[in-house]
Coordinates of C-alpha atoms in Angstrom, one line a residue:
Chain A
M1 CA -159.9 11.4 -17.1
K2 CA -159.7 14.5 -19.5
I3 CA -156.4 15.6 -21.1
R4 CA -155.6 19.3 -19.5
I5 CA -154.3 21.4 -22.1
A6 CA -152.8 24.9 -21.8
I7 CA -152.6 27.1 -24.7
I8 CA -149.6 29.4 -24.9
G9 CA -150.1 32.4 -27.3
Y10 CA -153.5 33.5 -28.0
G11 CA -153.4 34.6 -31.8
N12 CA -155.3 32.9 -34.6
I13 CA -153.6 29.4 -33.7
G14 CA -154.2 29.9 -30.1
K15 CA -157.8 30.6 -30.8
A16 CA -158.3 27.7 -33.0
V17 CA -156.7 25.4 -30.5
E18 CA -159.4 26.6 -27.7
Q19 CA -162.1 25.8 -30.2
A20 CA -160.6 22.3 -30.9
V21 CA -160.3 21.8 -27.2
L22 CA -163.8 22.8 -26.4
A23 CA -165.1 20.6 -29.2
A24 CA -163.2 17.3 -27.9
A25 CA -165.0 15.1 -25.4
D26 CA -161.7 13.9 -23.9
M27 CA -159.9 17.3 -23.4
Q28 CA -160.3 20.2 -21.2
L29 CA -158.6 23.7 -21.0
A30 CA -156.1 24.2 -18.6
G31 CA -155.7 28.0 -19.2
I32 CA -154.7 30.4 -21.9
Y33 CA -151.4 32.3 -21.6
H34 CA -150.3 35.3 -23.7
H35 CA -146.8 34.4 -24.7
N36 CA -144.9 37.0 -22.4
D37 CA -147.2 35.8 -19.4
N38 CA -145.0 34.1 -16.7
L39 CA -145.4 30.4 -17.2
D40 CA -144.3 29.2 -13.8
S41 CA -148.0 28.9 -12.6
I42 CA -148.9 26.5 -15.4
D43 CA -150.6 23.3 -14.2
A44 CA -151.4 21.2 -17.2
D45 CA -150.8 17.6 -18.9
V46 CA -149.9 19.3 -22.2
A47 CA -149.0 22.8 -23.5
A48 CA -149.8 23.8 -27.1
L49 CA -147.3 26.3 -28.1
C50 CA -149.1 28.7 -30.3
T51 CA -146.2 31.5 -30.3
P52 CA -144.3 32.8 -33.2
T53 CA -142.4 29.8 -34.5
R54 CA -139.1 31.3 -33.3
K55 CA -140.0 31.3 -30.0
V56 CA -141.1 27.7 -30.0
P57 CA -137.7 26.1 -29.0
A58 CA -137.3 28.1 -25.7
F59 CA -140.9 27.6 -24.7
A60 CA -140.6 24.1 -25.4
E61 CA -137.6 23.5 -23.2
K62 CA -138.8 25.5 -20.4
L63 CA -142.2 23.4 -20.1
L64 CA -140.5 20.1 -20.8
R65 CA -138.1 20.7 -17.8
R66 CA -141.3 21.0 -15.7
G67 CA -142.3 17.7 -17.0
I68 CA -145.2 19.3 -19.0
C69 CA -145.6 17.8 -22.6
T70 CA -145.6 20.2 -25.4
V71 CA -146.8 20.5 -28.9
D72 CA -146.1 22.8 -31.5
S73 CA -146.5 23.8 -35.2
F74 CA -142.9 24.9 -35.7
D75 CA -142.6 25.3 -39.4
I76 CA -138.9 26.0 -40.7
H77 CA -138.6 22.8 -42.4
G78 CA -134.7 23.0 -42.4
Q79 CA -134.7 23.0 -38.7
I80 CA -137.1 20.7 -37.6
Y81 CA -134.6 17.6 -37.1
D82 CA -132.4 19.9 -35.1
L83 CA -135.2 21.0 -33.0
R84 CA -136.0 17.2 -32.3
E85 CA -132.4 16.7 -31.5
Q86 CA -132.5 19.6 -29.1
L87 CA -135.7 18.6 -27.4
T88 CA -135.1 14.8 -26.9
P89 CA -133.0 14.7 -24.3
V90 CA -134.7 17.3 -22.4
A91 CA -138.0 15.4 -22.8
Q92 CA -136.1 12.1 -21.6
E93 CA -134.7 13.7 -18.7
H94 CA -137.9 14.8 -17.3
G95 CA -140.6 12.3 -18.2
A96 CA -142.2 14.2 -20.9
V97 CA -142.9 14.2 -24.5
S98 CA -142.9 16.9 -27.2
V99 CA -144.6 16.5 -30.6
I100 CA -143.1 19.1 -32.9
A101 CA -143.7 20.5 -36.4
A102 CA -147.4 19.3 -36.0
G103 CA -149.4 21.6 -38.2
W104 CA -150.5 20.8 -41.8
D105 CA -147.1 21.5 -43.6
P106 CA -144.9 20.4 -41.9
G107 CA -147.4 17.9 -40.1
S108 CA -150.5 16.2 -41.9
D109 CA -149.0 16.7 -45.3
S110 CA -145.6 15.1 -43.9
V111 CA -147.7 11.7 -43.1
V112 CA -149.1 11.7 -46.8
R113 CA -145.6 12.3 -48.2
A114 CA -144.2 9.5 -45.9
L115 CA -146.9 7.1 -46.9
L116 CA -146.7 7.8 -50.6
T117 CA -142.8 7.4 -50.7
A118 CA -143.5 4.0 -48.9
I119 CA -145.9 2.8 -51.2
A120 CA -144.3 4.1 -54.4
P121 CA -140.4 4.5 -53.5
K122 CA -139.1 6.0 -56.7
G123 CA -140.6 9.0 -58.0
I124 CA -141.3 12.7 -57.4
T125 CA -143.6 14.4 -55.0
Y126 CA -144.5 17.8 -55.7
T127 CA -146.3 19.8 -53.0
N128 CA -148.0 22.8 -54.4
F129 CA -149.4 25.3 -51.7
G130 CA -152.3 27.5 -51.9
P131 CA -154.0 29.8 -53.0
G132 CA -153.4 31.3 -49.4
R133 CA -151.5 33.5 -47.4
S134 CA -147.8 33.0 -46.9
M135 CA -146.8 34.1 -43.2
G136 CA -143.2 34.4 -43.9
H137 CA -143.4 36.5 -47.3
T138 CA -146.2 38.6 -45.5
V139 CA -143.6 39.6 -42.8
A140 CA -140.8 40.1 -45.4
A141 CA -143.3 42.4 -47.4
K142 CA -144.2 44.5 -44.2
A143 CA -140.6 44.9 -43.4
I144 CA -140.2 46.9 -46.5
P145 CA -139.8 50.9 -45.9
G146 CA -142.9 52.7 -46.8
V147 CA -145.3 49.5 -46.5
K148 CA -148.0 50.1 -43.9
D149 CA -149.5 46.6 -44.1
A150 CA -148.9 43.6 -46.5
L151 CA -150.3 40.4 -47.6
S152 CA -148.6 38.0 -49.5
M153 CA -150.6 35.4 -51.3
T154 CA -148.7 32.0 -52.5
I155 CA -150.5 30.9 -55.7
P156 CA -149.6 27.4 -57.1
L157 CA -148.3 27.0 -60.6
G158 CA -147.5 23.2 -60.6
T159 CA -144.5 21.1 -60.0
G160 CA -143.9 23.0 -56.6
I161 CA -143.6 26.3 -58.3
H162 CA -145.5 29.2 -56.9
R163 CA -146.3 32.8 -57.7
R164 CA -146.3 35.4 -55.2
M165 CA -149.3 38.0 -55.2
V166 CA -148.1 40.8 -53.0
Y167 CA -150.8 43.2 -51.8
V168 CA -149.5 46.4 -50.2
E169 CA -150.9 49.3 -48.3
L170 CA -148.5 52.4 -48.4
E171 CA -147.6 55.0 -45.9
D172 CA -148.7 58.4 -47.1
S173 CA -145.6 59.4 -48.1
A174 CA -144.3 56.3 -49.9
D175 CA -143.7 55.9 -53.5
F176 CA -145.0 52.9 -55.0
A177 CA -142.3 52.2 -57.6
T178 CA -139.6 52.5 -54.9
V179 CA -141.5 49.9 -52.7
E180 CA -142.0 47.5 -55.5
K181 CA -138.4 47.6 -56.8
Q182 CA -137.0 47.0 -53.2
L183 CA -139.7 44.2 -52.5
L184 CA -138.7 42.4 -55.9
A185 CA -135.0 42.6 -54.9
D186 CA -135.8 41.0 -51.5
D187 CA -134.5 37.5 -51.2
Y188 CA -137.9 36.3 -50.3
F189 CA -139.1 37.4 -53.5
A190 CA -136.1 37.6 -56.0
H191 CA -136.4 33.8 -56.9
D192 CA -140.1 33.4 -57.6
E193 CA -142.5 35.2 -60.1
T194 CA -143.9 38.0 -58.0
H195 CA -146.5 40.7 -58.5
V196 CA -146.7 43.8 -56.4
I197 CA -150.4 45.6 -56.1
P198 CA -151.1 48.5 -54.2
V199 CA -154.5 48.4 -52.1
P200 CA -156.1 51.0 -50.1
S201 CA -156.8 48.4 -47.5
V202 CA -155.0 45.0 -46.8
D203 CA -157.5 44.4 -44.0
A204 CA -160.3 44.3 -46.5
L205 CA -158.4 41.4 -48.3
N206 CA -158.3 39.3 -44.9
N207 CA -159.0 35.7 -45.4
V208 CA -157.4 32.6 -43.9
A209 CA -158.4 30.1 -46.6
H210 CA -155.5 27.9 -47.5
G211 CA -154.9 24.8 -49.6
V212 CA -152.7 22.1 -50.8
H213 CA -152.2 20.2 -54.0
L214 CA -149.7 17.4 -53.3
E215 CA -149.0 14.9 -56.2
R216 CA -146.6 12.0 -56.6
S217 CA -146.0 9.9 -59.8
G218 CA -144.0 7.0 -58.5
V219 CA -142.7 3.1 -58.9
S220 CA -144.0 0.4 -56.9
G221 CA -141.8 -2.7 -57.5
D222 CA -140.9 -2.4 -60.9
T223 CA -144.3 -0.9 -62.0
H224 CA -144.3 2.7 -63.0
N225 CA -146.9 5.2 -63.4
Q226 CA -148.5 4.9 -59.9
R227 CA -150.3 8.1 -59.5
F228 CA -151.4 9.8 -56.2
E229 CA -153.0 13.1 -55.4
F230 CA -154.0 14.8 -51.9
N231 CA -155.9 18.1 -52.2
M232 CA -157.1 20.2 -49.4
E233 CA -159.1 23.5 -49.1
I234 CA -159.2 24.5 -45.7
N235 CA -159.4 27.5 -42.9
N236 CA -155.6 27.6 -42.0
P237 CA -155.6 28.4 -38.3
A238 CA -158.6 25.9 -37.8
L239 CA -156.6 23.0 -39.2
T240 CA -153.6 23.9 -37.5
G241 CA -155.4 24.2 -34.1
Q242 CA -157.2 20.8 -34.7
V243 CA -153.9 19.0 -35.6
L244 CA -152.2 20.4 -32.5
V245 CA -155.1 19.0 -30.4
A246 CA -154.8 15.7 -32.1
V247 CA -151.1 15.3 -31.3
A248 CA -151.6 16.5 -27.6
R249 CA -153.7 13.3 -27.3
A250 CA -150.9 11.2 -29.1
A251 CA -148.3 12.8 -26.6
M252 CA -150.1 11.6 -23.8
R253 CA -150.6 8.1 -25.4
I254 CA -146.7 7.9 -25.7
K255 CA -146.0 9.1 -22.5
E256 CA -148.2 6.6 -20.9
E257 CA -145.8 4.0 -22.6
S258 CA -142.9 5.8 -21.1
R259 CA -141.6 6.7 -24.4
Y260 CA -140.3 9.9 -23.6
G261 CA -138.8 12.2 -26.2
A262 CA -139.5 14.4 -29.0
Y263 CA -141.4 13.3 -32.2
T264 CA -142.7 14.4 -35.5
L265 CA -145.9 13.5 -36.7
I266 CA -144.5 10.8 -39.1
E267 CA -143.0 8.9 -36.1
I268 CA -146.5 8.5 -34.5
P269 CA -149.0 5.9 -35.2
P270 CA -152.1 7.7 -36.8
I271 CA -154.6 5.9 -34.4
F272 CA -152.7 7.9 -31.4
L273 CA -154.5 11.0 -32.8
L274 CA -157.9 9.8 -32.6
P275 CA -160.1 9.7 -29.4
G276 CA -162.1 6.5 -28.7
N277 CA -161.0 2.8 -28.4
T278 CA -158.7 0.8 -30.4
E279 CA -161.3 -1.6 -31.5
N280 CA -163.9 1.0 -32.7
N281 CA -161.2 2.9 -34.5
I282 CA -160.0 0.0 -36.2
R283 CA -163.5 -1.3 -37.1
N284 CA -164.3 2.1 -38.3
L285 CA -161.3 3.3 -40.2
V286 CA -159.3 0.4 -41.3
Chain B
M1 CA -128.0 -6.8 -42.4
K2 CA -131.0 -7.4 -45.2
I3 CA -134.5 -8.3 -44.1
R4 CA -135.1 -12.0 -45.6
I5 CA -138.6 -12.3 -47.0
A6 CA -140.3 -15.3 -48.0
I7 CA -143.3 -15.1 -50.1
I8 CA -146.2 -17.5 -49.6
G9 CA -148.5 -17.7 -52.6
Y10 CA -147.3 -16.7 -56.1
G11 CA -150.2 -15.3 -58.0
N12 CA -150.5 -11.5 -58.9
I13 CA -149.6 -10.5 -55.5
G14 CA -146.8 -12.9 -54.7
K15 CA -145.4 -11.8 -58.2
A16 CA -145.7 -8.2 -57.3
V17 CA -144.0 -8.6 -53.6
E18 CA -141.1 -10.6 -55.6
Q19 CA -140.7 -7.2 -57.7
A20 CA -140.6 -5.0 -54.7
V21 CA -138.2 -7.1 -52.7
L22 CA -135.7 -7.0 -55.7
A23 CA -136.1 -3.2 -55.9
A24 CA -135.6 -2.7 -52.4
A25 CA -131.8 -2.3 -51.1
D26 CA -132.6 -3.6 -47.5
M27 CA -134.2 -6.7 -48.6
Q28 CA -133.6 -10.1 -49.9
L29 CA -135.7 -12.9 -51.2
A30 CA -136.0 -15.9 -48.8
G31 CA -137.9 -18.3 -51.1
I32 CA -141.1 -18.3 -52.9
Y33 CA -143.6 -21.0 -51.6
H34 CA -146.9 -21.9 -53.4
H35 CA -149.5 -21.8 -50.7
N36 CA -150.0 -25.7 -50.7
D37 CA -146.1 -26.4 -50.1
N38 CA -144.8 -27.6 -47.0
L39 CA -143.8 -24.6 -45.1
D40 CA -141.7 -26.1 -42.3
S41 CA -138.6 -25.4 -44.1
I42 CA -139.3 -21.7 -44.5
D43 CA -136.3 -19.9 -43.0
A44 CA -137.0 -16.3 -43.1
D45 CA -137.5 -12.9 -41.0
V46 CA -140.9 -12.2 -42.4
A47 CA -143.2 -14.1 -44.5
A48 CA -145.5 -12.3 -46.9
L49 CA -148.9 -14.0 -47.2
C50 CA -150.0 -13.6 -50.6
T51 CA -152.8 -16.5 -50.6
P52 CA -156.2 -16.1 -51.1
T53 CA -157.8 -13.9 -48.3
R54 CA -159.5 -16.6 -46.2
K55 CA -156.4 -18.7 -46.1
V56 CA -154.4 -15.8 -44.1
P57 CA -155.4 -16.5 -40.6
A58 CA -154.2 -20.1 -40.4
F59 CA -150.9 -19.5 -42.3
A60 CA -150.4 -16.4 -40.3
E61 CA -150.8 -18.5 -37.0
K62 CA -148.6 -21.4 -38.4
L63 CA -145.8 -18.9 -39.1
L64 CA -146.0 -16.9 -36.0
R65 CA -145.9 -20.0 -33.9
R66 CA -142.4 -20.5 -35.5
G67 CA -141.4 -16.8 -34.5
I68 CA -141.5 -15.8 -38.1
C69 CA -143.2 -12.2 -38.8
T70 CA -145.9 -12.1 -41.3
V71 CA -147.4 -9.6 -43.2
D72 CA -150.7 -9.9 -45.3
S73 CA -153.4 -8.0 -47.0
F74 CA -156.3 -9.6 -45.7
D75 CA -159.1 -7.7 -47.0
I76 CA -162.6 -8.6 -45.4
H77 CA -163.2 -5.4 -43.7
G78 CA -165.5 -6.6 -41.0
Q79 CA -163.2 -9.2 -39.8
I80 CA -160.0 -7.4 -39.5
Y81 CA -160.3 -6.6 -35.6
D82 CA -161.2 -10.2 -35.1
L83 CA -158.0 -11.3 -36.9
R84 CA -155.7 -9.0 -35.0
E85 CA -157.4 -10.4 -31.7
Q86 CA -156.6 -13.9 -33.1
L87 CA -153.1 -13.4 -33.9
T88 CA -151.9 -11.0 -31.2
P89 CA -151.5 -13.6 -28.3
V90 CA -149.9 -15.9 -30.8
A91 CA -147.4 -13.2 -32.0
Q92 CA -146.7 -12.1 -28.3
E93 CA -146.2 -15.6 -27.2
H94 CA -143.7 -16.3 -30.0
G95 CA -141.7 -13.0 -29.8
A96 CA -143.1 -12.0 -33.6
V97 CA -145.0 -9.2 -35.0
S98 CA -147.8 -9.4 -37.7
V99 CA -149.0 -6.7 -39.8
I100 CA -152.3 -7.5 -41.0
A101 CA -154.9 -5.9 -43.5
A102 CA -151.9 -4.3 -45.3
G103 CA -152.7 -3.5 -48.8
W104 CA -154.4 -0.4 -50.1
D105 CA -157.9 -0.7 -49.0
P106 CA -157.8 -1.9 -46.1
G107 CA -154.2 -0.5 -45.6
S108 CA -152.9 2.9 -47.1
D109 CA -156.5 4.3 -47.5
S110 CA -157.0 3.4 -43.8
V111 CA -154.1 5.6 -43.0
V112 CA -155.6 8.5 -44.9
R113 CA -159.0 8.0 -43.4
A114 CA -157.7 8.0 -39.9
L115 CA -155.5 11.0 -40.6
L116 CA -158.4 13.0 -42.0
T117 CA -160.7 12.0 -39.2
A118 CA -158.1 13.3 -36.7
I119 CA -157.6 16.8 -38.4
A120 CA -161.3 17.3 -39.1
P121 CA -163.2 14.9 -36.5
K122 CA -166.8 15.6 -37.5
G123 CA -167.9 15.0 -40.9
I124 CA -168.4 12.2 -43.6
T125 CA -165.6 10.3 -45.5
Y126 CA -166.8 8.8 -48.8
T127 CA -164.4 6.3 -50.3
N128 CA -165.0 5.8 -54.0
F129 CA -163.3 2.7 -55.6
G130 CA -162.3 2.2 -59.1
P131 CA -162.9 2.1 -62.0
G132 CA -161.3 -1.3 -61.5
R133 CA -161.9 -5.1 -61.1
S134 CA -163.7 -6.3 -57.9
M135 CA -162.4 -9.7 -56.8
G136 CA -165.2 -10.6 -54.6
H137 CA -167.7 -9.8 -57.3
T138 CA -165.8 -11.4 -60.1
V139 CA -165.7 -14.7 -58.0
A140 CA -169.4 -14.3 -57.4
A141 CA -170.1 -14.0 -61.1
K142 CA -167.8 -16.8 -61.8
A143 CA -170.0 -19.1 -59.8
I144 CA -173.2 -18.4 -61.6
P145 CA -174.1 -21.7 -63.8
G146 CA -173.4 -21.1 -67.6
V147 CA -170.5 -18.6 -66.9
K148 CA -167.1 -19.8 -68.2
D149 CA -165.2 -16.6 -67.3
A150 CA -166.1 -13.2 -65.8
L151 CA -164.9 -9.8 -64.8
S152 CA -166.6 -7.5 -62.7
M153 CA -165.7 -3.9 -62.8
T154 CA -166.5 -1.3 -60.0
I155 CA -167.3 2.1 -61.2
P156 CA -167.4 5.0 -58.8
L157 CA -170.6 7.0 -58.8
G158 CA -169.6 9.2 -55.8
T159 CA -170.6 9.5 -52.2
G160 CA -169.4 5.7 -51.9
I161 CA -171.9 4.4 -54.4
H162 CA -170.8 2.1 -57.2
R163 CA -172.0 0.7 -60.3
R164 CA -170.9 -3.0 -61.2
M165 CA -170.2 -3.6 -64.8
V166 CA -170.1 -7.4 -65.4
Y167 CA -168.5 -9.0 -68.3
V168 CA -169.5 -12.5 -68.9
E169 CA -167.8 -15.1 -71.3
L170 CA -170.7 -17.8 -71.5
E171 CA -170.6 -21.5 -71.8
D172 CA -171.6 -22.8 -75.3
S173 CA -174.8 -24.2 -73.9
A174 CA -175.9 -21.2 -71.9
D175 CA -178.5 -18.9 -72.1
F176 CA -177.8 -15.1 -71.6
A177 CA -181.1 -14.0 -70.3
T178 CA -181.0 -16.9 -67.6
V179 CA -177.4 -16.2 -66.6
E180 CA -178.4 -12.3 -66.3
K181 CA -181.4 -12.8 -64.3
Q182 CA -179.7 -15.4 -61.9
L183 CA -176.7 -12.9 -61.5
L184 CA -178.9 -9.7 -60.9
A185 CA -180.7 -11.8 -58.1
D186 CA -177.4 -12.9 -56.5
D187 CA -176.7 -11.0 -53.1
Y188 CA -173.5 -9.7 -54.4
F189 CA -175.3 -7.5 -57.0
A190 CA -179.0 -7.2 -55.9
H191 CA -178.1 -3.8 -54.0
D192 CA -176.1 -1.9 -56.8
E193 CA -176.8 -0.8 -60.1
T194 CA -175.7 -3.7 -62.1
H195 CA -175.0 -4.2 -65.9
V196 CA -174.3 -7.7 -67.3
I197 CA -172.5 -7.5 -70.9
P198 CA -171.9 -10.8 -72.9
V199 CA -168.3 -10.8 -74.3
P200 CA -166.6 -13.5 -76.6
S201 CA -163.3 -13.3 -74.3
V202 CA -163.0 -11.9 -70.5
D203 CA -159.1 -12.3 -71.1
A204 CA -159.1 -9.8 -73.6
L205 CA -160.4 -7.3 -71.2
N206 CA -157.8 -8.1 -68.7
N207 CA -156.3 -5.0 -66.9
V208 CA -155.1 -4.8 -63.2
A209 CA -155.7 -1.0 -63.1
H210 CA -157.5 0.3 -60.3
G211 CA -158.1 3.6 -58.4
V212 CA -159.8 5.4 -55.5
H213 CA -161.2 8.9 -54.9
L214 CA -161.4 9.4 -51.0
E215 CA -163.1 12.5 -50.0
R216 CA -163.9 14.0 -46.5
S217 CA -165.8 17.4 -45.6
G218 CA -165.4 18.1 -42.0
V219 CA -165.2 20.4 -39.2
S220 CA -161.9 21.3 -37.5
G221 CA -162.5 22.9 -33.9
D222 CA -165.8 24.9 -34.8
T223 CA -164.9 25.4 -38.4
H224 CA -166.9 23.5 -41.0
N225 CA -166.3 23.2 -44.7
Q226 CA -162.8 21.6 -44.4
R227 CA -162.2 19.8 -47.5
F228 CA -160.0 16.9 -48.2
E229 CA -159.3 14.5 -51.2
F230 CA -157.0 11.6 -51.8
N231 CA -156.8 10.0 -55.3
M232 CA -154.9 7.1 -56.9
E233 CA -154.7 5.7 -60.2
I234 CA -152.7 2.5 -60.0
N235 CA -151.7 -1.0 -60.9
N236 CA -153.6 -2.9 -58.0
P237 CA -151.1 -5.8 -57.4
A238 CA -148.1 -3.8 -57.8
L239 CA -149.2 -1.4 -55.1
T240 CA -150.3 -4.2 -52.9
G241 CA -147.0 -5.9 -53.1
Q242 CA -145.2 -2.6 -52.3
V243 CA -147.3 -2.0 -49.4
L244 CA -146.5 -5.5 -48.2
V245 CA -142.6 -5.0 -48.4
A246 CA -143.0 -1.7 -46.6
V247 CA -144.9 -3.3 -43.7
A248 CA -142.4 -6.1 -43.7
R249 CA -139.9 -3.4 -42.9
A250 CA -142.0 -2.0 -40.1
A251 CA -143.0 -5.5 -38.6
M252 CA -138.8 -5.8 -38.0
R253 CA -138.7 -2.4 -36.5
I254 CA -141.5 -3.2 -34.0
K255 CA -140.0 -6.5 -33.4
E256 CA -136.5 -4.8 -32.5
E257 CA -138.5 -2.9 -30.1
S258 CA -139.9 -6.3 -28.7
R259 CA -143.4 -4.9 -29.1
Y260 CA -144.6 -8.3 -30.3
G261 CA -148.2 -8.7 -31.5
A262 CA -150.6 -7.8 -34.4
Y263 CA -151.0 -4.5 -36.0
T264 CA -153.0 -2.6 -38.6
L265 CA -151.7 0.1 -40.6
I266 CA -152.9 2.7 -38.7
E267 CA -151.2 1.6 -35.6
I268 CA -147.8 2.0 -37.1
P269 CA -145.6 5.1 -37.1
P270 CA -145.4 5.9 -41.0
I271 CA -141.7 6.4 -40.8
F272 CA -141.2 2.5 -39.9
L273 CA -142.5 1.9 -43.6
L274 CA -139.5 3.5 -45.0
P275 CA -135.9 2.5 -45.5
G276 CA -133.1 4.8 -44.5
N277 CA -132.3 6.6 -41.4
T278 CA -134.5 8.5 -39.2
E279 CA -132.7 12.0 -39.7
N280 CA -132.8 11.9 -43.5
N281 CA -136.4 10.7 -43.6
I282 CA -137.3 13.6 -41.4
R283 CA -135.2 16.0 -43.1
N284 CA -136.6 14.9 -46.7
L285 CA -140.3 14.3 -45.8
V286 CA -141.5 16.3 -42.9

């Protein structure tokens, strides 16, 4: 029997989830809902929450109360554990499972960080993002008066330090020097090397490519200089959408075991993310 | 309460497990046993099986029957699922947990392969090993008549293809051309590009460095060209020993939940490999 997935929110991520569901033999679409639709009519095994991140907690609670499992890519790192605490009792009370913060970072990168910390417990992991668009910084740049459209690119400089390249399309009446000064003083940009560049069209720069370069040098036992590196160059929404579909599968597996609650990706056996039977997956991947 | 680990077999891996146990605040040593010792006196929560790989199944069965959890780095890829099938009923019957094939490949690399397959389901993963010593090929080279000592290095050529560099120290009476011809005809070497090099001392080349370059280009949803790469440059026994200690911790967590049986690393939540509490691990790593 196929897993019936409803998609809540139909922006970049919602569309990517749709494609990933259509490509998965064990899944079927159970409807696409814009995030201001009435959700009372949703009939699905799992709802993929593809809304703006701040709307995730309320949608998750609402759906879990109806016994519908939820998956999301909530991405405010400092609030993930709190969201888990908020959703765990709701999911438990209503016999459902929620997988939270399941994109690529937080998400699949988190699995790599946990694994590397386990196999080389002492050391430093640096997660270097980009080049790629930062959603949070882009939104902050767009909020500056005089900015018609903006794009903030994250450029990795190594050891977890990033440069911000901010492309701004100005309103006709705006003064670039004023916009630049205000943007550089904004808390989002004040602490990083930031360059502001006026462009005639931000849309002409549109590209959802992103990436990560994650590195750890650590100690296994008493042996130093154990070196690890994980790199990705990816289409950002496509990867996020695919992770959401993989964790939807995991949510159903966990629900089958009556282990109701809210989980982050590092709390889930990787094999639960995969279609197919246990024997084949072990023979092919271990 | 600390987890009490016994070490069975005291070669490179056993010594590395000892170091990893000594470095772990939640672990304590419960004895070191050579693999031909009598094991009836072992009193431990978990036994780390650091014997030759072919001896693992019998030791695991014996200890599981006594209710002692086991961990091993059994590395014959084609027989891992069968070992899991063999040990599962034994572990279940005696209220124990066995984590099998838990080194770095099979082991931590398997987790990366499973994760990448989940997030880019179509595509090819290439696992390129080395440069580093191949134990199986070294043993095969040592078995050639006239070879006093040998070392077979695995050199990655990309797309999962490897070159074998075989260093041989000859018996005084041996003829190099004869040894080389016989070695190249051996089934271990006949299918790969192999170079045989006579050296005065194999011991002088001794180095436990190893590595992997694992790469996948795949498809997320309907988006192609998703690119991933995982690299390690490591001390081989130190990493293997640390993985065994991490899965010993996981074995105890799974046992606490009364989920008795045999598991591969891709069936274990990564967070179970880590010391410390759930909240801190989620806050620091997700």
